[in-house]
PDB file of C-alpha atoms in Angstrom:
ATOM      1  CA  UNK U   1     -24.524  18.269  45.828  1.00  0.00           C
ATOM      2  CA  UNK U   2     -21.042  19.736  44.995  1.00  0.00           C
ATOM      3  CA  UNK U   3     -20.127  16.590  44.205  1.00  0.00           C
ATOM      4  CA  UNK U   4     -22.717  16.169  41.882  1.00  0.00           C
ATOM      5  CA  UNK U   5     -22.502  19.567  40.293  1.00  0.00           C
ATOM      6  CA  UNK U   6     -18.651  18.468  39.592  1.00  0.00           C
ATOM      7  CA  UNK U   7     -19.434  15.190  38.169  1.00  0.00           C
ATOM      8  CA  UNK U   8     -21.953  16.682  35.889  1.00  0.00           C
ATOM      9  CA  UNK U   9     -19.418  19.479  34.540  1.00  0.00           C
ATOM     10  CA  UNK U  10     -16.948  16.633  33.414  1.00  0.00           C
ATOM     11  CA  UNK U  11     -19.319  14.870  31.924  1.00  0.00           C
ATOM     12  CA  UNK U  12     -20.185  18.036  29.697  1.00  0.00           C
ATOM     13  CA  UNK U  13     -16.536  19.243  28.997  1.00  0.00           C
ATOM     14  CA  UNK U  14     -16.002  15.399  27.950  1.00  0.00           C
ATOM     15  CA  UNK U  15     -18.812  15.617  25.826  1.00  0.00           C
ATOM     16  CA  UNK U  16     -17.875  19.190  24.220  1.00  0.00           C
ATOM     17  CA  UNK U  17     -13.964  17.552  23.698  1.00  0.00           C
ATOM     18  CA  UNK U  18     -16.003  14.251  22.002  1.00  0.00           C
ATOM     19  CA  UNK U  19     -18.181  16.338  19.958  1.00  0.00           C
ATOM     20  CA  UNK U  20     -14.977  18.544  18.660  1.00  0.00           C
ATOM     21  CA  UNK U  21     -13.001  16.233  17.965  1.00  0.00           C
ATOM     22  CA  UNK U  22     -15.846  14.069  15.782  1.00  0.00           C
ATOM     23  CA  UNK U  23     -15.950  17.738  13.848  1.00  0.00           C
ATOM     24  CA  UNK U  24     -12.358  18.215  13.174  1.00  0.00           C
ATOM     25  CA  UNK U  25     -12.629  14.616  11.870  1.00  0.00           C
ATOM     26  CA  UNK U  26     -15.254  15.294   9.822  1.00  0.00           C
ATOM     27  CA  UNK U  27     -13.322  18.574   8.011  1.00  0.00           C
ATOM     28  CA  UNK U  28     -10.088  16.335   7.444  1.00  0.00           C
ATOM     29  CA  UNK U  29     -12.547  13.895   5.861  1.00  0.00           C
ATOM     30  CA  UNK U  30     -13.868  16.166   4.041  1.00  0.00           C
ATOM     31  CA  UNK U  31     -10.754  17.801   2.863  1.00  0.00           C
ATOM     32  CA  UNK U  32      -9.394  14.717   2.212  1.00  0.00           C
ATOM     33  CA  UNK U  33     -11.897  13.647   0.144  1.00  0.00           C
ATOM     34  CA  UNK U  34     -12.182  16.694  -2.048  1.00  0.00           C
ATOM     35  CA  UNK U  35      -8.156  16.592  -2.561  1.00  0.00           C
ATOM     36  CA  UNK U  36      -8.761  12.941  -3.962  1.00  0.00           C
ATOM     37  CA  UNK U  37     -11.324  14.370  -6.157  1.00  0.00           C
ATOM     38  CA  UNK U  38      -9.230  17.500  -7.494  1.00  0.00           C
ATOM     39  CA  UNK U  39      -6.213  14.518  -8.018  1.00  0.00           C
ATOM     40  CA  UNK U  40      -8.160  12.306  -9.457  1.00  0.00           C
ATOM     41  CA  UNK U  41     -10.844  14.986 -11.967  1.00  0.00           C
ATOM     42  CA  UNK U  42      -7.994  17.075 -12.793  1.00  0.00           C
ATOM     43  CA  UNK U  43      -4.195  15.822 -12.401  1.00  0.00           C
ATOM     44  CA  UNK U  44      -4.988  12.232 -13.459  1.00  0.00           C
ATOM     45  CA  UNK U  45      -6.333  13.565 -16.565  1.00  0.00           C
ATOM     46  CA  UNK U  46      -3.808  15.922 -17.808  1.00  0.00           C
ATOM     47  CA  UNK U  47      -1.041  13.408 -17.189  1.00  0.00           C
ATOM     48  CA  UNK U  48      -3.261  11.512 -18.999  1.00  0.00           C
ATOM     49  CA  UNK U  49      -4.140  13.780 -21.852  1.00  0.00           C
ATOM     50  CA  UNK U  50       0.143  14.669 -22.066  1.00  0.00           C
ATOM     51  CA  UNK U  51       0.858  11.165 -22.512  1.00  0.00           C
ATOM     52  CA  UNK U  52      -1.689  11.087 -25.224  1.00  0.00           C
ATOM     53  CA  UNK U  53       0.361  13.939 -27.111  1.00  0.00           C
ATOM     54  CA  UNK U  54       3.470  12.495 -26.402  1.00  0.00           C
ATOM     55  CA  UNK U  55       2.570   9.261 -27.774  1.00  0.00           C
ATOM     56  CA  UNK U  56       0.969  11.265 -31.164  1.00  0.00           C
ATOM     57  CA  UNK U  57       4.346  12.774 -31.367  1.00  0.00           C
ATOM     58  CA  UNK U  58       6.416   9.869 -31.267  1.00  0.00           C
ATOM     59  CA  UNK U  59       4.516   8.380 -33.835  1.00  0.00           C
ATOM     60  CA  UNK U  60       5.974  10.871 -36.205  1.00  0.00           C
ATOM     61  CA  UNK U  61       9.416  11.092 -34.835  1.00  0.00           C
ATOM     62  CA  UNK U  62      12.814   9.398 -35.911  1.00  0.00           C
ATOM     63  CA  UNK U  63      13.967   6.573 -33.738  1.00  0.00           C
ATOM     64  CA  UNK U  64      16.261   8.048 -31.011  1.00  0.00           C
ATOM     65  CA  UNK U  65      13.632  10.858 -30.465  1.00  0.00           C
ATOM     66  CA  UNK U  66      10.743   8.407 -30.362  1.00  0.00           C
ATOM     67  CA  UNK U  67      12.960   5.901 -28.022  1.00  0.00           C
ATOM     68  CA  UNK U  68      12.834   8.997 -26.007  1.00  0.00           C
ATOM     69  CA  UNK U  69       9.564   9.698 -25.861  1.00  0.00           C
ATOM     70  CA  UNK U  70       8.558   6.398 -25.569  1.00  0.00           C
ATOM     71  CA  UNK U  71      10.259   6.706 -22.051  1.00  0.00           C
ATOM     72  CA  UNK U  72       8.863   9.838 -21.057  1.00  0.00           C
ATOM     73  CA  UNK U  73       5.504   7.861 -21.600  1.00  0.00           C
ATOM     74  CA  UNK U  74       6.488   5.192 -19.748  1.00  0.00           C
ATOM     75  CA  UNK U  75       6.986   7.665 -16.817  1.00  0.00           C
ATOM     76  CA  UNK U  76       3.699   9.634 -17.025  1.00  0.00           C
ATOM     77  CA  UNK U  77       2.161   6.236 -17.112  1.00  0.00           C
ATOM     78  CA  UNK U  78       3.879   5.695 -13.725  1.00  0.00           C
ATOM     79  CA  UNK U  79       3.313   8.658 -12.937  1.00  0.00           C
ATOM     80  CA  UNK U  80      -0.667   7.832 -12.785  1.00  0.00           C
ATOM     81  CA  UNK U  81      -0.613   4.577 -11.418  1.00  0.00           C
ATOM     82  CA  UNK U  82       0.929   6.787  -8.378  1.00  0.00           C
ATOM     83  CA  UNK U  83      -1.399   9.454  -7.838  1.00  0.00           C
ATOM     84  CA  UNK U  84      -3.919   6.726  -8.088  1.00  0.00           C
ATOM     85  CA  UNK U  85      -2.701   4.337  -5.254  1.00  0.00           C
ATOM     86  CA  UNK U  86      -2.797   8.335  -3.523  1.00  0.00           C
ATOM     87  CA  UNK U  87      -6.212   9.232  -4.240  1.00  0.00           C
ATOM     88  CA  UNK U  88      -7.382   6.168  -2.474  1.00  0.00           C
ATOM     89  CA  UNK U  89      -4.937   6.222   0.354  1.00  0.00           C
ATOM     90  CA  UNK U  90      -6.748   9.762   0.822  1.00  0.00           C
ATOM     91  CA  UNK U  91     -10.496   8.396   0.058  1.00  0.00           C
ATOM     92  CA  UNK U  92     -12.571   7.498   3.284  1.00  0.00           C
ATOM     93  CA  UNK U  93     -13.098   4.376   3.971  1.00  0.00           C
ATOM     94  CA  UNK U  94     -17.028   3.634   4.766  1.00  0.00           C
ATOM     95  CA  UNK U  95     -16.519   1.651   7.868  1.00  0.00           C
ATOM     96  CA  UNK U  96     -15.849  -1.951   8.068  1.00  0.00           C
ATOM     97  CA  UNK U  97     -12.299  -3.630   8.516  1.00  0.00           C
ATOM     98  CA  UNK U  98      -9.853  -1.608   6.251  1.00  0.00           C
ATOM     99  CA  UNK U  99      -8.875  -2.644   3.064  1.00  0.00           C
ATOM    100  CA  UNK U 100      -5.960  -4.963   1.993  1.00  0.00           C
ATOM    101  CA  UNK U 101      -4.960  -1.551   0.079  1.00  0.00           C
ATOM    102  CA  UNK U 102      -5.227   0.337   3.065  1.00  0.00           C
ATOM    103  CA  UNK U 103      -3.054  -2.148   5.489  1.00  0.00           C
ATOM    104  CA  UNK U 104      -0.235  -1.781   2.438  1.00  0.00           C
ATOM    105  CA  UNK U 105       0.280   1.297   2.068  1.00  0.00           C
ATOM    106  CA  UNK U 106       0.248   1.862   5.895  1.00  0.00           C
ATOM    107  CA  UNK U 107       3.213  -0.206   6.159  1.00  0.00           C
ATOM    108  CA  UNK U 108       4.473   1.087   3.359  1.00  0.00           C
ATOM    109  CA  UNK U 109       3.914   4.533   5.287  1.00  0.00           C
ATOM    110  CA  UNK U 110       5.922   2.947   8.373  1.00  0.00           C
ATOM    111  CA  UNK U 111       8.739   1.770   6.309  1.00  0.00           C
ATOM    112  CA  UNK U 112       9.075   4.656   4.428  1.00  0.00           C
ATOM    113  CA  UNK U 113      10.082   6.737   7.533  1.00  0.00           C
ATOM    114  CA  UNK U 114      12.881   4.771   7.834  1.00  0.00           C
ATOM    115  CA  UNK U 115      14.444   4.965   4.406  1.00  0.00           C
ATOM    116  CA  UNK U 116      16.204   7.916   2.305  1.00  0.00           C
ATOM    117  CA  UNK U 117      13.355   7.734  -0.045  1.00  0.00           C
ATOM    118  CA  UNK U 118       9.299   6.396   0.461  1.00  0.00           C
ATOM    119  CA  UNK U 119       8.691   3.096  -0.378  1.00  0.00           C
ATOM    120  CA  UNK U 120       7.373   2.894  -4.299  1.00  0.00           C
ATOM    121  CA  UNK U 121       4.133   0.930  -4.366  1.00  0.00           C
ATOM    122  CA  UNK U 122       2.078  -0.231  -7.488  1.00  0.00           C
ATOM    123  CA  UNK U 123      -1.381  -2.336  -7.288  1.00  0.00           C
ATOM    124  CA  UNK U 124      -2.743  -4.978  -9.817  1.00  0.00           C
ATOM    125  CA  UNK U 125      -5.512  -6.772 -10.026  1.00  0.00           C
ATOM    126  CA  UNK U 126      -8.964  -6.637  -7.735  1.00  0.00           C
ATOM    127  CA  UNK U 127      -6.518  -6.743  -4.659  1.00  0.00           C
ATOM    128  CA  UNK U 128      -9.402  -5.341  -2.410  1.00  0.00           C
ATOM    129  CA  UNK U 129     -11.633  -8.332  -2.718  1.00  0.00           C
ATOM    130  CA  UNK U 130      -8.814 -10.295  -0.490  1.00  0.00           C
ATOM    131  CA  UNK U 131      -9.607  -7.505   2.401  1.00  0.00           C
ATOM    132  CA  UNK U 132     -10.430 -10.296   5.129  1.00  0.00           C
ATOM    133  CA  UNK U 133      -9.736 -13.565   6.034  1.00  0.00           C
ATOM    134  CA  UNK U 134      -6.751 -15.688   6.237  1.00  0.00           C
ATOM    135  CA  UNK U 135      -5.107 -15.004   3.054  1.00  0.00           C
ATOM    136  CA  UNK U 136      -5.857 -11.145   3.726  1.00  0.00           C
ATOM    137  CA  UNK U 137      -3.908 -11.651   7.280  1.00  0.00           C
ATOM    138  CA  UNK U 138      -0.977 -13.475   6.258  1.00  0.00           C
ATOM    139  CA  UNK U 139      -0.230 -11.457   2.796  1.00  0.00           C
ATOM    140  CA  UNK U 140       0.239  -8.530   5.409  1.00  0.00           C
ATOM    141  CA  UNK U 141       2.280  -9.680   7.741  1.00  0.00           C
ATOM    142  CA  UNK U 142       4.080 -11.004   4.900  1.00  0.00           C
ATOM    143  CA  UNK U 143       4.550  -7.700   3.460  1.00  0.00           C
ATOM    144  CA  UNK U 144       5.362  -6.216   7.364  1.00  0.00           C
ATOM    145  CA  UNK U 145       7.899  -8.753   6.986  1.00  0.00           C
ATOM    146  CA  UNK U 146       9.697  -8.244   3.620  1.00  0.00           C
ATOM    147  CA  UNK U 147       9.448  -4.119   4.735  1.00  0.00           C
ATOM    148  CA  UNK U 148      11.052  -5.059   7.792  1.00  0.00           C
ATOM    149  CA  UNK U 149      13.919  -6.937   6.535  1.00  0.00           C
ATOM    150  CA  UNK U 150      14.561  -4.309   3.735  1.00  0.00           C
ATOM    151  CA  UNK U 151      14.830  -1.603   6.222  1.00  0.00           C
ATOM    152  CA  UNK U 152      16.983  -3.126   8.823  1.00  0.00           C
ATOM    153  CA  UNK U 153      19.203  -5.745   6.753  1.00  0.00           C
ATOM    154  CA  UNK U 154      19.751  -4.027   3.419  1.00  0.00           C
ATOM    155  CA  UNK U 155      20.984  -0.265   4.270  1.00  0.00           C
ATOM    156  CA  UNK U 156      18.790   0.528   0.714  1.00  0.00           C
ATOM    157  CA  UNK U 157      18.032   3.391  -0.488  1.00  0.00           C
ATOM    158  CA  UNK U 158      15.588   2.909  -3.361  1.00  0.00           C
ATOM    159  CA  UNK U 159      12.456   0.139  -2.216  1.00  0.00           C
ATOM    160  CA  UNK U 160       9.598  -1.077  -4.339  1.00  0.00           C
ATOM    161  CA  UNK U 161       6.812  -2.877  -3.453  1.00  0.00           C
ATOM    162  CA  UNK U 162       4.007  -4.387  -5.857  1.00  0.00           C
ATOM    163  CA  UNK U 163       0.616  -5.915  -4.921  1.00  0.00           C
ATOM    164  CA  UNK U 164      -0.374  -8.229  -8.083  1.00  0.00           C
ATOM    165  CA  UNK U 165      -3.608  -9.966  -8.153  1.00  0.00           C
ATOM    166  CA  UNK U 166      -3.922 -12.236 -10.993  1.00  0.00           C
ATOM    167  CA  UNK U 167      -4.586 -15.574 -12.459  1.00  0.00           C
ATOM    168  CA  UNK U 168      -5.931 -17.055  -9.265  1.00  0.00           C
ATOM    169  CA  UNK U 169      -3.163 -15.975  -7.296  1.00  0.00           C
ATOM    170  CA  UNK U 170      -1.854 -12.697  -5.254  1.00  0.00           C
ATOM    171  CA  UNK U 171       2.109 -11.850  -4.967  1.00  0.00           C
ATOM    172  CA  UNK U 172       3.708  -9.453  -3.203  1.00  0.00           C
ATOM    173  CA  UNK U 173       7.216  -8.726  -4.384  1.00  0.00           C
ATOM    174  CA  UNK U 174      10.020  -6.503  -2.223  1.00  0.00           C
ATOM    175  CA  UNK U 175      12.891  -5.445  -4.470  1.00  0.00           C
ATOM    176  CA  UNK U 176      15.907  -3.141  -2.948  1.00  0.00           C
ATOM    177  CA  UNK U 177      19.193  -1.618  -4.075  1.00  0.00           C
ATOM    178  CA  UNK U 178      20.919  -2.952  -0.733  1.00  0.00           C
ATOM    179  CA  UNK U 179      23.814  -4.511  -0.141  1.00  0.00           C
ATOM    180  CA  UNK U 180      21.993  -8.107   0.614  1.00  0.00           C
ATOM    181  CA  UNK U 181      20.433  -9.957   3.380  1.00  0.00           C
ATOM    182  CA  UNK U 182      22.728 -11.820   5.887  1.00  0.00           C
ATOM    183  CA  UNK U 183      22.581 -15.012   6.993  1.00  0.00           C
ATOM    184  CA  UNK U 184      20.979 -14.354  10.260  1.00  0.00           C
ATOM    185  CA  UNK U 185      17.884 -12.313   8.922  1.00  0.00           C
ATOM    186  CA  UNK U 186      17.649 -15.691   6.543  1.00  0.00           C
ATOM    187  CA  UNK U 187      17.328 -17.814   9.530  1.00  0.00           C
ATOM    188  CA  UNK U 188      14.223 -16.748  11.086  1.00  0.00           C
ATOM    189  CA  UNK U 189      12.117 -13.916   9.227  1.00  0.00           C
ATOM    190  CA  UNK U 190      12.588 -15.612   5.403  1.00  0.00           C
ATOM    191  CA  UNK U 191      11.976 -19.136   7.108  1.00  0.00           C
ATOM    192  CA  UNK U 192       8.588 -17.539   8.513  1.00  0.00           C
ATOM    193  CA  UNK U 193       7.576 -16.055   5.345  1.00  0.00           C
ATOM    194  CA  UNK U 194       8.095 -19.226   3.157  1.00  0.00           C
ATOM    195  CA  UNK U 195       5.831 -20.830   6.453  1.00  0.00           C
ATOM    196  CA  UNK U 196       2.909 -18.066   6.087  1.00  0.00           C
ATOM    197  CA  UNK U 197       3.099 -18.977   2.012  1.00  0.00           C
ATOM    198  CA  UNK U 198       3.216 -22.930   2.029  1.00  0.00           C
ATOM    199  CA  UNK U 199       0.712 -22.898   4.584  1.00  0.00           C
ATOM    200  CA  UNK U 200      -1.709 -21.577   2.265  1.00  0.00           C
ATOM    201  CA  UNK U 201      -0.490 -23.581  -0.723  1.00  0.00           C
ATOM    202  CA  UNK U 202       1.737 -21.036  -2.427  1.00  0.00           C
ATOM    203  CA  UNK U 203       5.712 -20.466  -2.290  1.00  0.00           C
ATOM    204  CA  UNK U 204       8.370 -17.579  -1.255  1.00  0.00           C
ATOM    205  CA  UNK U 205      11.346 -16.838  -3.393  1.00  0.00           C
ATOM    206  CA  UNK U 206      14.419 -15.269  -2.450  1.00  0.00           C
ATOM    207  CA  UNK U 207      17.105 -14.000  -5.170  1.00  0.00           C
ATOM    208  CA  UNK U 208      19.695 -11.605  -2.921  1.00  0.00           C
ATOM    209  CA  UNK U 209      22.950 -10.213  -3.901  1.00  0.00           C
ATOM    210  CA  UNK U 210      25.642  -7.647  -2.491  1.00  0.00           C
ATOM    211  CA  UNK U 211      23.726  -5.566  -5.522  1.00  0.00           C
ATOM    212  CA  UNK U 212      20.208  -5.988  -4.074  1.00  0.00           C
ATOM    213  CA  UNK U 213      17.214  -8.008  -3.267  1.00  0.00           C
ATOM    214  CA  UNK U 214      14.208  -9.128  -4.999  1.00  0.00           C
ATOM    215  CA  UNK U 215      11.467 -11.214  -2.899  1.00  0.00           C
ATOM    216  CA  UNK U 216       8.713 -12.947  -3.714  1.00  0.00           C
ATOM    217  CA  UNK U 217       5.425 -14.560  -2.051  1.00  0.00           C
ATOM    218  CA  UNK U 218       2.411 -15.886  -3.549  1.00  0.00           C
ATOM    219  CA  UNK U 219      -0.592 -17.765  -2.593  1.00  0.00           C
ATOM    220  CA  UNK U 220      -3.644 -18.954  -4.371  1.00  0.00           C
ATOM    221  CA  UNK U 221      -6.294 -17.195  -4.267  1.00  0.00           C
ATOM    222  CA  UNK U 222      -9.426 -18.517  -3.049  1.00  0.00           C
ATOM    223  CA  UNK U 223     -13.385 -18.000  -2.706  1.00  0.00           C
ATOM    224  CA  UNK U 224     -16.398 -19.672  -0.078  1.00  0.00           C
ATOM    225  CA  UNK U 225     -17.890 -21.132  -3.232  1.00  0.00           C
ATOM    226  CA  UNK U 226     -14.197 -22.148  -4.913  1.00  0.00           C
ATOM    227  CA  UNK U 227     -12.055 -22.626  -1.559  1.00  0.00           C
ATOM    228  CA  UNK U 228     -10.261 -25.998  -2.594  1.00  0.00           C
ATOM    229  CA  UNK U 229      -9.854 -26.917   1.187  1.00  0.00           C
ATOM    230  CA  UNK U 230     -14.103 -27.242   1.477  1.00  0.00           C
TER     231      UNK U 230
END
């Protein structure tokens, strides 16, 4: 009977600690949620509504001050394209596998710990319709890949990373302020990502200097009712 009694008390406190925890999920869903909306109904559109003015202004400006402007604008327009890759980092996902967005800007998240600065990332394109499948897989660890090698080869301090979905075709492109990649991270990480691309009938490109590295890996993309290999 004691036994019992015991049992039955665990159970309960496990339930209690279940049914807390689901709530304090909930509320950082929640708050999540609402900060996307506040970034989204409110910041996005005053950048928005500054570039706007700034734009106005330049039109009516002599040349250097317009050059100027023109760059401020180019910034505010960055600017958005940031807090927009934010607000849907922070958005909940409803269920299912995560998006390809999601997986990137996790391991963007990763790298980023490891680096003087967070990784800059910029989307393109209907990237979330390549969420699953093959291409989905091997664009990620891809990306884990090009990440990995700017963090531990390039001692960089500035990293961008771009997810373009265009034309048929996805790219992910790595570009650092390092000092280079070495000849034994070319060996056997760069050898695997040109693998993952030509195995899906695309290519990897390499251009590295003692000034910095740019890489880039592409793949066709492709649809049940287009897939070329049906």
């Amino acid at each position: 009977r004691i036994a019992e009694d015991l049992a039955d008390r665990v159970s309960l406190a496990r339930e209690l600690a279940a049914a807390r925890e689901a709530q304090q999920r909930g509320l950082l869903l929640e708050d999540r949620a609402r900060i996307a909306r506040d970034l989204h109904d409110h910041v996005v559109q005053q950048l928005y509504g500054a570039g706007l003015d700034l734009e106005a202004a330049a039109a009516d400006s002599p040349g250097a001050v317009a050059e100027r402007l023109g760059s401020a604008v180019e910034a505010i327009d960055e600017a958005i394209a940031q807090v927009r890759t934010i607000v849907f980092a922070l958005t909940p996902q409803d269920g299912g596998a995560p998006t390809l967005r999601h997986r990137v800007l996790d391991l963007a998240g990763g790298a980023s710990r490891h680096l003087p600065q967070p990784v800059a990332v910029s989307f393109a394109g209907p990237v979330d319709l390549l969420s699953e499948g093959a291409l989905a897989d091997e664009l990620t660890a891809s990306v884990r890949e090009l990440l990995s090698n700017a963090v531990k080869h390039s001692g960089a301090a500035s990293v961008t990373l771009s997810i373009v979905a265009a034309d048929a075709r996805v790219t992910a492109e790595v570009a650092d302020d390092g000092r280079g990649i070495g000849d034994a991270a070319r060996r056997s990480g760069l050898e695997n990502l040109r693998v993952r691309a030509e195995r899906l009938g695309g290519a990897f490109d390499l251009d590295s200097s003692p000034a910095g590295t740019r890489a880039r890996w592409t793949a066709p993309i492709t649809f049940p009712e287009g897939d070329p290999t049906t």
